[in-house]
Amino acid sequence: GQVPSNPNPSQIIHSAISVSLENLKTAQSEVKSILDASVGNLNRTNAANKYLQQLSYSLHRTRATYQALTRGKIKDARAWMSAALVSRSPLKYVNGTKEVVETMSSLNEFINVTSNALSMMVSYDNFGDNVSSWTPPATERDGFWDKTGGPKVGAGPTLGFPSGLKEDVTVCKNGKCRYQTVQDAVNAAPANNGVRKFVIKINEGVYEETVTVPFDKKNVVFIGDGIGKTVITGSLNAGMLGITTFDTATVGVLGDGFMARDITFQNTAGPDTHQAVAFRSDSDFSLLENCDFLGNQDTLYVHGLRQFYKKCRIQGNVDFIFGNAASVFQDCEILIAPRQLQPEKGENNAVTAQGRIDPAQSTGFVFLNCSITGTDEYMKLYKANPKVHKSYLGRPWKDYSRTVFIGCNLGALINPDGWLPWSGDLSLKTLYYGESKNTGPGSDRSKRVSWSSEIPDEHVDKYSVANFIQAEEWPKSG
């Protein structure tokens, strides 16, 4: 982490990343000490274990950032450093001891240095070596727009599911295949696979299981027999002892390069259960096409990194697309479902709750050519009493929440306000909620809240698949 006496900008950023790595290692060893001292304290042991896991991912992404920067891959570096910037520690919720307080201070140090490194990367990406032009991190609300070079929205390469993939293994319910569970098939995938896809064909059937694709299982592909035919279902929820929202996912993916097609992912947790995730992803370069995500609160947890959803159907009611990934949803059908308890009473639904915590993070949600409407049951309730059934495009889970809808069809159920506050004025000055060229009865911007924006025509292309998630850079593979 030594800076030369007359450093160039790249060396300054490398040095900041080195300091981040050291802070992370310090936090790791402090958390290990907390773990050793927590025998018999289930809450603290759980929190420390989860946090160690989180830190190890951050360490991996921070190292990758350093290497990407060395190779001149600035967009990758920004994506990975954005993912390394963990928000808060699970330890925050555990009774404070001196050790916990010390660890939190190491973490704060890491967050500050990482945030600075990220903001320098944004400036470096936009202004190069001309350090006098470098600025503190700003957002679209401040009039700052990342430079764009890739194809425009609706033009140029998009991402699609590769054709002609041959299955490596098959899963089926009738005992005639090698694997009867999806997890057993995932376990058979090689660790740290290069660019070759490991293809798992999941035959028609209802698979009641909780599936994890671990960090070292890269390029895993699920191919089903169709929405409603191949169904992976679970019912874990955040009301259960020791279970966090992150843990509730029916399918949770950590390995990069994940793909899925023709599958229903669902969480059937009952009405009293709070967060219950059907699918969660931290997979960089992940692509899901023609999939169904069914749940209520927190259906789809796009937790981190670059993700693409094409021709999918996503259903829920409370914050049901949430997380802090850089995610593009193209040609998707977004469906608001009735609440499970007393659905006729009325409610406030938010389609999205994007969780960006730093203005320099390259994360956000982009909806291109999607339709936003309700299930048949919800629309019956809405039409019977539109005043009490209120649905919104999103609400700001974190300070720099960023979500845009471009060329989408917004149904009548979208409230004229368009967007919902989270709590008072929280985040309303720092978020970016943008709309452009939407159609349908819910698209009228004349009554929108003052803190939402019309995206200027000349900047819409910032949110193309090529510019926002670097479609042209995704690994080509067979």
Coordinates of C-alpha atoms in Angstrom, one line a residue:
G1 CA 0.0 0.0 0.0
Q2 CA 3.1 2.3 -0.3
V3 CA 2.3 5.3 -2.5
P4 CA 5.3 6.4 -4.7
S5 CA 6.5 9.9 -4.1
N6 CA 4.9 11.3 -7.3
P7 CA 2.0 9.0 -7.8
N8 CA -0.3 8.8 -10.8
P9 CA -4.1 8.5 -10.3
S10 CA -4.1 4.8 -10.8
Q11 CA -1.4 4.3 -8.1
I12 CA -3.4 6.5 -5.7
I13 CA -6.5 4.3 -6.2
H14 CA -4.5 1.1 -5.9
S15 CA -3.1 2.4 -2.6
A16 CA -6.6 3.1 -1.3
I17 CA -7.7 -0.4 -2.2
S18 CA -4.7 -1.8 -0.4
V19 CA -5.7 0.1 2.7
S20 CA -9.3 -1.3 2.3
L21 CA -7.8 -4.8 2.2
E22 CA -5.8 -4.2 5.4
N23 CA -8.9 -2.9 7.2
L24 CA -10.9 -5.9 6.1
K25 CA -8.3 -8.3 7.4
T26 CA -8.3 -6.4 10.7
A27 CA -12.1 -6.6 11.0
Q28 CA -12.0 -10.3 10.1
S29 CA -9.5 -11.2 12.9
E30 CA -11.6 -9.1 15.4
V31 CA -14.8 -10.9 14.4
K32 CA -13.0 -14.3 14.9
S33 CA -12.1 -13.2 18.4
I34 CA -15.8 -12.3 19.0
L35 CA -16.8 -15.7 17.7
D36 CA -14.3 -17.4 20.1
A37 CA -15.7 -15.4 23.0
S38 CA -19.3 -16.1 22.1
V39 CA -19.6 -19.8 23.0
G40 CA -23.0 -20.3 24.4
N41 CA -24.4 -17.0 23.1
L42 CA -26.4 -18.2 20.1
N43 CA -27.4 -14.8 18.8
R44 CA -23.8 -13.5 18.8
T45 CA -22.4 -16.7 17.4
N46 CA -24.9 -16.5 14.5
A47 CA -24.2 -12.8 13.9
A48 CA -20.4 -13.3 14.0
N49 CA -20.6 -16.3 11.6
K50 CA -22.8 -14.4 9.1
Y51 CA -20.5 -11.4 9.3
L52 CA -17.4 -13.5 8.7
Q53 CA -19.0 -14.9 5.6
Q54 CA -19.9 -11.3 4.5
L55 CA -16.3 -10.1 5.1
S56 CA -14.8 -13.0 3.1
Y57 CA -16.9 -12.1 0.1
S58 CA -15.9 -8.5 0.5
L59 CA -12.3 -9.5 0.7
H60 CA -12.6 -11.6 -2.5
R61 CA -14.3 -8.7 -4.4
T62 CA -11.8 -6.1 -3.1
R63 CA -8.8 -8.3 -4.3
A64 CA -10.6 -8.7 -7.7
T65 CA -11.0 -4.9 -7.9
Y66 CA -7.3 -4.4 -7.4
Q67 CA -6.6 -6.9 -10.3
A68 CA -9.2 -5.4 -12.5
L69 CA -7.8 -1.9 -12.1
T70 CA -4.3 -3.2 -13.0
R71 CA -5.8 -4.7 -16.2
G72 CA -7.5 -1.4 -17.0
K73 CA -11.0 -3.0 -16.5
I74 CA -12.5 0.1 -14.7
K75 CA -16.2 -1.0 -15.0
D76 CA -15.4 -4.4 -13.5
A77 CA -13.4 -2.6 -10.7
R78 CA -16.4 -0.3 -10.0
A79 CA -18.9 -3.2 -9.9
W80 CA -16.8 -5.3 -7.6
M81 CA -15.8 -2.5 -5.2
S82 CA -19.5 -1.5 -5.1
A83 CA -20.3 -5.1 -4.0
A84 CA -17.4 -5.1 -1.5
L85 CA -18.9 -2.1 0.3
V86 CA -21.0 -4.0 2.8
S87 CA -23.6 -1.9 4.6
R88 CA -23.9 -2.7 8.2
S89 CA -22.8 -5.6 10.3
P90 CA -25.2 -8.1 11.7
L91 CA -23.3 -7.6 14.9
K92 CA -24.9 -4.2 15.2
Y93 CA -28.0 -5.9 16.5
V94 CA -26.3 -7.9 19.1
N95 CA -25.7 -6.6 22.6
G96 CA -22.5 -4.5 22.5
T97 CA -19.3 -5.6 24.1
K98 CA -16.0 -3.8 23.9
E99 CA -14.9 -6.2 21.1
V100 CA -18.1 -5.5 19.1
V101 CA -17.6 -1.8 19.4
E102 CA -13.9 -2.1 18.3
T103 CA -15.0 -4.2 15.3
M104 CA -17.6 -1.7 14.3
S105 CA -14.9 1.0 14.3
S106 CA -12.7 -1.2 12.0
L107 CA -15.7 -1.7 9.7
N108 CA -16.4 2.1 9.6
E109 CA -12.8 2.7 8.7
F110 CA -13.1 0.1 5.9
I111 CA -16.4 1.7 4.7
N112 CA -14.8 5.2 4.6
V113 CA -11.7 4.1 2.7
T114 CA -13.7 1.9 0.3
S115 CA -16.2 4.7 -0.3
N116 CA -13.3 7.1 -1.1
A117 CA -11.7 4.5 -3.5
L118 CA -15.0 4.0 -5.3
S119 CA -15.5 7.7 -5.7
M120 CA -12.0 8.1 -7.1
M121 CA -12.7 5.3 -9.6
V122 CA -15.9 7.0 -10.8
S123 CA -13.8 10.2 -11.4
Y124 CA -11.0 8.2 -13.1
D125 CA -13.5 6.4 -15.3
N126 CA -15.1 9.7 -16.4
F127 CA -12.2 12.2 -16.4
G128 CA -9.1 10.0 -16.7
D129 CA -5.8 11.3 -15.4
N130 CA -7.1 14.9 -15.4
V131 CA -7.2 15.0 -11.6
S132 CA -8.3 18.7 -11.5
S133 CA -11.6 17.6 -13.0
W134 CA -12.2 14.9 -10.3
T135 CA -15.2 15.7 -8.1
P136 CA -16.7 14.3 -5.0
P137 CA -19.3 11.6 -5.8
A138 CA -22.5 13.0 -7.2
T139 CA -25.8 11.6 -8.5
E140 CA -28.1 12.2 -11.4
R141 CA -30.1 14.6 -9.0
D142 CA -26.9 16.7 -8.9
G143 CA -26.7 16.7 -12.7
F144 CA -23.9 14.1 -12.8
W145 CA -24.2 11.5 -15.6
D146 CA -21.7 8.7 -16.2
K147 CA -20.2 9.0 -19.6
T148 CA -21.7 6.5 -22.0
G149 CA -20.2 4.7 -25.0
G150 CA -22.2 1.5 -25.5
P151 CA -25.3 1.0 -27.7
K152 CA -28.4 2.9 -26.8
V153 CA -31.5 1.7 -25.0
G154 CA -33.4 -0.6 -27.4
A155 CA -30.4 -0.9 -29.8
G156 CA -27.3 -3.0 -30.1
P157 CA -26.5 -6.2 -28.3
T158 CA -28.7 -7.3 -25.5
L159 CA -28.1 -10.4 -23.5
G160 CA -29.8 -13.7 -24.2
F161 CA -29.7 -17.2 -23.0
P162 CA -27.1 -19.2 -25.1
S163 CA -28.6 -21.7 -27.5
G164 CA -27.6 -25.3 -27.8
L165 CA -26.5 -25.9 -24.3
K166 CA -26.2 -29.7 -23.5
E167 CA -27.0 -30.9 -20.0
D168 CA -24.2 -32.3 -17.8
V169 CA -26.7 -33.8 -15.3
T170 CA -30.4 -34.2 -15.0
V171 CA -32.7 -34.0 -11.9
C172 CA -36.1 -35.7 -11.8
K173 CA -38.7 -36.8 -9.3
N174 CA -39.3 -40.3 -10.6
G175 CA -36.0 -41.8 -9.6
K176 CA -34.9 -42.4 -13.2
C177 CA -32.2 -39.7 -13.1
R178 CA -29.0 -39.6 -11.3
Y179 CA -30.2 -36.8 -9.0
Q180 CA -33.5 -36.4 -7.2
T181 CA -32.8 -33.0 -5.7
V182 CA -31.5 -29.8 -7.2
Q183 CA -29.0 -29.3 -4.4
D184 CA -27.4 -32.7 -5.1
A185 CA -26.9 -31.7 -8.7
V186 CA -25.4 -28.4 -7.7
N187 CA -23.0 -30.2 -5.4
A188 CA -21.8 -32.2 -8.4
A189 CA -20.7 -29.0 -10.2
P190 CA -16.9 -28.5 -10.3
A191 CA -15.5 -25.8 -8.1
N192 CA -14.1 -22.6 -9.7
N193 CA -15.2 -23.6 -13.2
G194 CA -13.5 -21.4 -15.8
V195 CA -15.9 -20.2 -18.5
R196 CA -17.5 -23.5 -19.3
K197 CA -21.1 -23.8 -18.2
F198 CA -22.2 -26.7 -15.9
V199 CA -25.7 -27.3 -17.2
I200 CA -28.3 -28.9 -14.8
K201 CA -31.6 -30.0 -16.6
I202 CA -34.4 -30.0 -14.0
N203 CA -37.3 -32.1 -15.3
E204 CA -40.9 -31.2 -14.7
G205 CA -41.9 -31.6 -11.0
V206 CA -42.3 -29.7 -7.7
Y207 CA -39.0 -29.7 -5.8
E208 CA -39.6 -28.7 -2.2
E209 CA -36.1 -27.7 -1.1
T210 CA -33.8 -24.9 -0.2
V211 CA -31.0 -24.6 -2.7
T212 CA -27.7 -22.8 -2.4
V213 CA -25.2 -22.3 -5.3
P214 CA -22.0 -21.6 -3.3
F215 CA -19.4 -19.0 -4.1
D216 CA -17.0 -21.4 -5.7
K217 CA -19.6 -23.0 -8.0
K218 CA -19.3 -20.7 -11.0
N219 CA -21.2 -20.8 -14.3
V220 CA -24.0 -23.1 -13.1
V221 CA -27.0 -23.2 -15.4
F222 CA -30.5 -24.4 -14.5
I223 CA -32.8 -25.4 -17.4
G224 CA -36.4 -26.3 -16.5
D225 CA -39.4 -27.7 -18.5
G226 CA -41.3 -24.4 -18.3
I227 CA -42.9 -21.9 -15.9
G228 CA -45.4 -23.8 -13.7
K229 CA -43.9 -27.2 -14.7
T230 CA -40.5 -27.1 -13.1
V231 CA -41.1 -25.5 -9.7
I232 CA -38.6 -25.0 -6.8
T233 CA -40.5 -24.1 -3.7
G234 CA -39.7 -23.3 -0.1
S235 CA -41.4 -21.5 2.9
L236 CA -38.5 -20.2 5.1
N237 CA -39.3 -16.7 6.4
A238 CA -37.8 -14.0 8.6
G239 CA -40.2 -14.7 11.4
M240 CA -38.4 -18.0 12.2
L241 CA -35.8 -18.1 15.0
G242 CA -32.3 -17.2 13.9
I243 CA -33.4 -16.7 10.2
T244 CA -32.6 -13.4 8.5
T245 CA -34.2 -12.2 5.3
F246 CA -31.0 -13.3 3.4
D247 CA -31.4 -16.9 4.7
T248 CA -35.1 -17.2 3.6
A249 CA -34.3 -17.6 -0.1
T250 CA -35.7 -20.8 -1.6
V251 CA -32.8 -20.6 -4.1
G252 CA -29.8 -18.5 -3.2
V253 CA -26.9 -18.0 -5.6
L254 CA -23.4 -16.8 -4.8
G255 CA -21.3 -18.2 -7.7
D256 CA -20.8 -15.9 -10.6
G257 CA -22.1 -16.5 -14.1
F258 CA -25.3 -18.2 -13.0
M259 CA -28.1 -18.7 -15.6
A260 CA -31.6 -20.1 -15.4
R261 CA -34.5 -20.6 -17.8
D262 CA -38.0 -22.0 -17.8
I263 CA -38.4 -22.4 -14.0
T264 CA -40.7 -21.2 -11.3
F265 CA -39.0 -20.1 -8.0
Q266 CA -41.4 -19.6 -5.2
N267 CA -41.7 -19.0 -1.4
T268 CA -45.1 -20.0 0.0
A269 CA -44.6 -18.6 3.6
G270 CA -47.9 -17.7 5.1
P271 CA -49.4 -14.3 5.9
D272 CA -47.9 -13.6 9.3
T273 CA -44.3 -14.2 8.3
H274 CA -42.7 -10.9 7.0
Q275 CA -39.9 -11.3 4.6
A276 CA -39.8 -14.5 2.6
V277 CA -37.5 -14.6 -0.5
A278 CA -38.1 -16.9 -3.5
F279 CA -34.8 -16.2 -5.2
R280 CA -31.7 -14.3 -4.1
S281 CA -28.6 -13.6 -6.2
D282 CA -25.1 -12.2 -5.6
S283 CA -23.9 -13.7 -8.9
D284 CA -22.1 -11.3 -11.2
F285 CA -23.0 -11.7 -14.8
S286 CA -26.2 -13.6 -13.9
L287 CA -28.9 -14.1 -16.5
L288 CA -32.5 -15.4 -15.9
E289 CA -34.9 -15.7 -18.8
N290 CA -38.5 -16.9 -18.9
C291 CA -38.6 -17.5 -15.2
D292 CA -41.4 -17.0 -12.7
F293 CA -40.7 -15.5 -9.2
L294 CA -43.7 -16.0 -6.8
G295 CA -44.0 -14.6 -3.3
N296 CA -45.4 -11.8 -1.2
Q297 CA -43.0 -9.6 0.8
D298 CA -39.5 -9.5 -0.6
T299 CA -40.0 -12.0 -3.5
L300 CA -36.8 -11.3 -5.5
Y301 CA -33.6 -10.3 -3.6
V302 CA -31.2 -8.9 -6.2
H303 CA -28.6 -8.6 -3.5
G304 CA -25.5 -7.5 -5.4
L305 CA -23.5 -7.3 -8.7
R306 CA -24.7 -7.3 -12.3
Q307 CA -27.9 -9.2 -13.1
F308 CA -30.2 -9.4 -16.1
Y309 CA -33.8 -10.6 -16.1
K310 CA -35.5 -11.1 -19.5
K311 CA -39.1 -12.1 -20.2
C312 CA -39.6 -13.0 -16.5
R313 CA -42.7 -12.7 -14.3
I314 CA -42.3 -11.4 -10.8
Q315 CA -45.1 -11.3 -8.3
G316 CA -45.5 -10.0 -4.8
N317 CA -46.7 -7.0 -2.8
V318 CA -44.3 -5.5 -0.2
D319 CA -40.9 -4.3 -1.6
F320 CA -41.0 -7.4 -3.7
I321 CA -38.0 -6.5 -5.9
F322 CA -35.2 -5.3 -3.5
G323 CA -31.5 -5.3 -2.9
N324 CA -28.4 -3.5 -4.1
A325 CA -27.5 -5.1 -7.4
A326 CA -27.1 -3.4 -10.7
S327 CA -30.1 -5.1 -12.3
V328 CA -31.8 -4.7 -15.6
F329 CA -35.3 -6.1 -16.1
Q330 CA -36.2 -6.3 -19.8
D331 CA -39.6 -7.4 -21.2
C332 CA -40.7 -8.6 -17.8
E333 CA -44.2 -8.8 -16.3
I334 CA -44.4 -7.3 -12.8
L335 CA -47.6 -8.4 -11.0
I336 CA -48.9 -7.0 -7.7
A337 CA -50.7 -9.7 -5.7
P338 CA -53.3 -9.2 -2.9
R339 CA -52.1 -9.1 0.7
Q340 CA -52.8 -12.5 2.4
L341 CA -54.6 -11.1 5.4
Q342 CA -57.8 -9.1 4.9
P343 CA -56.9 -8.2 1.3
E344 CA -60.0 -6.1 0.9
K345 CA -58.9 -3.7 3.7
G346 CA -56.4 -1.8 1.5
E347 CA -52.7 -1.3 1.6
N348 CA -49.6 0.5 0.2
N349 CA -47.6 -1.7 -2.1
A350 CA -44.1 -0.8 -3.4
V351 CA -42.8 -2.8 -6.4
T352 CA -39.2 -1.9 -5.6
A353 CA -36.9 -1.1 -2.6
Q354 CA -33.5 -0.5 -4.1
G355 CA -30.7 -0.3 -1.4
R356 CA -27.8 1.7 -2.7
I357 CA -25.8 3.1 0.3
D358 CA -23.2 5.2 -1.5
P359 CA -23.5 7.6 -4.4
A360 CA -20.4 6.1 -6.1
Q361 CA -21.8 2.6 -6.2
S362 CA -22.7 1.5 -9.8
T363 CA -25.9 -0.2 -8.6
G364 CA -29.6 0.4 -9.3
F365 CA -32.6 -1.1 -10.9
V366 CA -33.5 -0.5 -14.6
F367 CA -36.9 -1.6 -16.0
L368 CA -37.0 -1.6 -19.8
N369 CA -40.2 -2.3 -21.7
C370 CA -41.8 -4.0 -18.7
S371 CA -45.5 -4.1 -17.8
I372 CA -46.6 -3.3 -14.2
T373 CA -50.0 -4.5 -13.3
G374 CA -51.9 -6.6 -10.8
T375 CA -53.0 -10.3 -10.7
D376 CA -56.6 -10.9 -11.6
E377 CA -57.5 -11.2 -7.9
Y378 CA -55.7 -7.9 -7.1
M379 CA -57.4 -6.0 -9.9
K380 CA -60.8 -7.1 -8.7
L381 CA -60.1 -5.7 -5.3
Y382 CA -58.5 -2.5 -6.8
K383 CA -61.5 -1.9 -9.1
A384 CA -64.0 -2.4 -6.2
N385 CA -62.2 0.2 -4.1
P386 CA -59.3 2.1 -5.8
K387 CA -59.0 4.6 -3.0
V388 CA -57.6 2.1 -0.5
H389 CA -55.5 -0.1 -2.8
K390 CA -52.4 1.9 -3.4
S391 CA -49.4 0.7 -5.4
Y392 CA -46.2 2.5 -6.1
L393 CA -43.2 2.0 -8.3
G394 CA -40.8 2.0 -5.3
R395 CA -39.7 3.4 -2.0
P396 CA -36.1 4.2 -0.9
W397 CA -34.7 1.4 1.3
K398 CA -31.4 3.2 1.6
D399 CA -30.1 6.8 1.1
Y400 CA -29.0 6.6 -2.5
S401 CA -31.7 4.3 -3.8
R402 CA -31.8 4.4 -7.6
T403 CA -34.6 3.0 -9.8
V404 CA -35.7 3.9 -13.3
F405 CA -38.6 2.8 -15.6
I406 CA -38.1 3.4 -19.3
G407 CA -40.6 2.5 -22.0
C408 CA -42.7 0.5 -19.6
N409 CA -46.5 0.1 -19.5
L410 CA -47.8 1.3 -16.1
G411 CA -51.2 0.0 -15.2
A412 CA -54.0 2.1 -13.6
L413 CA -53.2 0.6 -10.2
I414 CA -50.0 2.8 -10.0
N415 CA -50.9 5.7 -7.7
P416 CA -50.5 9.1 -9.4
D417 CA -47.8 10.0 -6.8
G418 CA -45.8 7.2 -8.4
W419 CA -43.3 6.8 -5.5
L420 CA -43.6 6.3 -1.8
P421 CA -41.4 7.6 1.0
W422 CA -39.8 5.1 3.3
S423 CA -40.0 7.1 6.5
G424 CA -40.6 10.9 6.5
D425 CA -37.9 12.7 4.5
L426 CA -35.4 9.9 4.7
S427 CA -33.4 9.7 1.4
L428 CA -35.7 12.0 -0.5
K429 CA -33.0 14.5 -1.3
T430 CA -30.4 11.8 -2.3
L431 CA -32.3 9.1 -4.2
Y432 CA -32.8 9.0 -7.9
Y433 CA -36.1 7.8 -9.2
G434 CA -36.4 8.4 -13.0
E435 CA -39.1 7.8 -15.7
S436 CA -38.9 8.1 -19.4
K437 CA -41.4 7.4 -22.2
N438 CA -43.7 5.1 -20.2
T439 CA -47.2 4.4 -21.4
G440 CA -50.5 3.3 -19.8
P441 CA -52.9 4.9 -17.4
G442 CA -50.3 4.9 -14.5
S443 CA -47.7 6.7 -16.5
D444 CA -49.0 10.3 -16.2
R445 CA -46.2 12.3 -14.5
S446 CA -48.3 15.5 -13.8
K447 CA -49.1 14.4 -10.2
R448 CA -45.8 12.7 -9.4
V449 CA -44.0 13.4 -6.1
S450 CA -41.5 16.3 -6.5
W451 CA -38.5 14.1 -5.6
S452 CA -39.0 11.9 -8.7
S453 CA -37.5 12.9 -12.1
E454 CA -38.1 12.8 -15.8
I455 CA -34.9 11.3 -17.3
P456 CA -33.6 13.9 -19.8
D457 CA -33.7 12.3 -23.3
E458 CA -30.0 12.8 -23.8
H459 CA -29.2 10.7 -20.8
V460 CA -31.6 7.8 -21.2
D461 CA -28.9 5.7 -22.8
K462 CA -26.9 5.6 -19.5
Y463 CA -29.4 2.8 -18.6
S464 CA -29.0 0.6 -21.7
V465 CA -28.0 -3.0 -21.1
A466 CA -24.6 -2.2 -22.6
N467 CA -23.9 0.9 -20.5
F468 CA -25.5 -0.1 -17.1
I469 CA -24.4 -3.7 -16.8
Q470 CA -21.7 -3.8 -19.6
A471 CA -23.5 -6.4 -21.7
E472 CA -20.7 -6.5 -24.3
E473 CA -18.2 -7.5 -21.6
W474 CA -20.0 -10.5 -20.3
P475 CA -18.0 -13.7 -20.6
K476 CA -18.8 -15.6 -23.8
S477 CA -19.1 -19.3 -22.9
G478 CA -20.4 -22.6 -24.1

